[in-house]
Amino acid sequence: LPLSFPEKLWKMLESGKFQSIWWSEGGKCVAINTDLFKVEVLGRGVCQRVFNTRHIQSVIRQLNLYGFTRIQRDFQRSASLPEFLAEEAAASAHSQILYYYNPSFNRAHPWLLGTCKRR
């Protein structure tokens, strides 16, 4: 049987072969660097494709269908101008990183993967 979307996602995260997607928040969230993901995962040839799409929006749609919610990252700002500007640059670099959470998708509890059902 073909793997479901959450199973494919889990295998990607656990394989260590991809730099564009990783476990975040101690294995409770999925972090995706969208620019790198487009090249590294979605830009693969037909024989090496993980997902049947070449579009990041299709992957995001699947995350939403399986109950993942996007989490916003909060960055604390400094009072001094040079530190503030440096933090703004770092925050803009992080803007291409998306974080998704699903209570049934947790690295420490792989048995919950079976409860990730499509809505």
GROMACS .gro file of C-alpha atoms in nm:
model
  119
    1LEU     CA    1   0.000   0.000   0.000
    2PRO     CA    2   0.122   0.352  -0.070
    3LEU     CA    3   0.217   0.562   0.230
    4SER     CA    4  -0.021   0.832   0.353
    5PHE     CA    5   0.091   1.195   0.356
    6PRO     CA    6   0.175   1.191   0.732
    7GLU     CA    7   0.375   0.870   0.689
    8LYS     CA    8   0.576   1.020   0.402
    9LEU     CA    9   0.635   1.333   0.609
   10TRP     CA   10   0.750   1.125   0.908
   11LYS     CA   11   0.992   0.923   0.694
   12MET     CA   12   1.139   1.245   0.550
   13LEU     CA   13   1.192   1.393   0.896
   14GLU     CA   14   1.349   1.076   1.034
   15SER     CA   15   1.570   1.002   0.731
   16GLY     CA   16   1.811   1.290   0.787
   17LYS     CA   17   1.845   1.321   0.408
   18PHE     CA   18   1.672   1.658   0.381
   19GLN     CA   19   1.798   1.993   0.504
   20SER     CA   20   1.478   2.177   0.414
   21ILE     CA   21   1.254   2.006   0.672
   22TRP     CA   22   1.325   1.914   1.034
   23TRP     CA   23   1.173   1.850   1.375
   24SER     CA   24   1.136   2.166   1.583
   25GLU     CA   25   1.028   2.239   1.941
   26GLY     CA   26   1.178   1.914   2.069
   27GLY     CA   27   1.000   1.699   1.812
   28LYS     CA   28   0.656   1.856   1.850
   29CYS     CA   29   0.656   2.073   1.536
   30VAL     CA   30   0.762   2.044   1.175
   31ALA     CA   31   0.978   2.326   1.040
   32ILE     CA   32   0.997   2.382   0.663
   33ASN     CA   33   1.238   2.616   0.486
   34THR     CA   34   1.011   2.684   0.188
   35ASP     CA   35   1.277   2.808  -0.055
   36LEU     CA   36   1.505   2.509   0.005
   37PHE     CA   37   1.207   2.267   0.016
   38LYS     CA   38   1.098   2.378  -0.333
   39VAL     CA   39   1.439   2.288  -0.472
   40GLU     CA   40   1.536   1.990  -0.258
   41VAL     CA   41   1.203   1.804  -0.239
   42LEU     CA   42   0.962   1.941  -0.497
   43GLY     CA   43   1.226   1.993  -0.767
   44ARG     CA   44   1.320   1.625  -0.787
   45GLY     CA   45   1.270   1.418  -1.098
   46VAL     CA   46   0.962   1.197  -1.137
   47CYS     CA   47   1.138   0.879  -1.017
   48GLN     CA   48   1.271   1.044  -0.700
   49ARG     CA   49   0.962   1.243  -0.600
   50VAL     CA   50   0.837   1.216  -0.244
   51PHE     CA   51   0.503   1.389  -0.310
   52ASN     CA   52   0.299   1.389  -0.630
   53THR     CA   53   0.332   1.764  -0.671
   54ARG     CA   54   0.583   2.033  -0.757
   55HIS     CA   55   0.400   2.311  -0.566
   56ILE     CA   56   0.452   2.413  -0.203
   57GLN     CA   57   0.087   2.520  -0.175
   58SER     CA   58  -0.021   2.160  -0.241
   59VAL     CA   59   0.198   2.039   0.047
   60ILE     CA   60   0.057   2.310   0.275
   61ARG     CA   61  -0.297   2.209   0.172
   62GLN     CA   62  -0.217   1.848   0.269
   63LEU     CA   63  -0.081   1.964   0.606
   64ASN     CA   64  -0.407   2.150   0.668
   65LEU     CA   65  -0.620   1.853   0.555
   66TYR     CA   66  -0.442   1.630   0.806
   67GLY     CA   67  -0.503   1.869   1.096
   68PHE     CA   68  -0.172   2.055   1.111
   69THR     CA   69  -0.192   2.418   1.217
   70ARG     CA   70   0.062   2.685   1.134
   71ILE     CA   71   0.241   2.837   1.431
   72GLN     CA   72   0.381   3.189   1.426
   73ARG     CA   73   0.725   3.238   1.575
   74ASP     CA   74   0.764   3.536   1.806
   75PHE     CA   75   1.093   3.723   1.813
   76GLN     CA   76   1.173   3.954   2.101
   77ARG     CA   77   1.318   4.288   1.998
   78SER     CA   78   1.607   4.481   2.157
   79ALA     CA   79   1.595   4.846   2.253
   80SER     CA   80   1.926   4.948   2.090
   81LEU     CA   81   1.913   5.039   1.720
   82PRO     CA   82   2.206   4.819   1.599
   83GLU     CA   83   2.071   4.512   1.781
   84PHE     CA   84   1.718   4.586   1.659
   85LEU     CA   85   1.837   4.606   1.296
   86ALA     CA   86   2.034   4.282   1.329
   87GLU     CA   87   1.730   4.107   1.477
   88GLU     CA   88   1.507   4.241   1.197
   89ALA     CA   89   1.745   4.090   0.940
   90ALA     CA   90   1.741   3.757   1.124
   91ALA     CA   91   1.361   3.766   1.151
   92SER     CA   92   1.325   3.829   0.777
   93ALA     CA   93   1.551   3.529   0.712
   94HIS     CA   94   1.316   3.323   0.931
   95SER     CA   95   1.011   3.442   0.738
   96GLN     CA   96   1.072   3.168   0.480
   97ILE     CA   97   1.054   2.903   0.754
   98LEU     CA   98   0.706   2.769   0.830
   99TYR     CA   99   0.623   2.585   1.151
  100TYR     CA  100   0.335   2.335   1.170
  101TYR     CA  101   0.193   2.154   1.470
  102ASN     CA  102  -0.037   1.852   1.504
  103PRO     CA  103  -0.091   1.692   1.847
  104SER     CA  104  -0.089   1.347   1.681
  105PHE     CA  105   0.241   1.410   1.502
  106ASN     CA  106   0.506   1.398   1.772
  107ARG     CA  107   0.855   1.251   1.741
  108ALA     CA  108   0.845   1.115   2.097
  109HIS     CA  109   0.513   0.935   2.032
  110PRO     CA  110   0.537   0.757   1.694
  111TRP     CA  111   0.235   0.538   1.775
  112LEU     CA  112   0.013   0.848   1.743
  113LEU     CA  113   0.095   0.868   1.371
  114GLY     CA  114  -0.191   0.627   1.300
  115THR     CA  115  -0.439   0.879   1.441
  116CYS     CA  116  -0.342   1.144   1.182
  117LYS     CA  117  -0.646   1.114   0.959
  118ARG     CA  118  -0.753   1.325   0.666
  119ARG     CA  119  -1.043   1.555   0.745
   0.00000   0.00000   0.00000
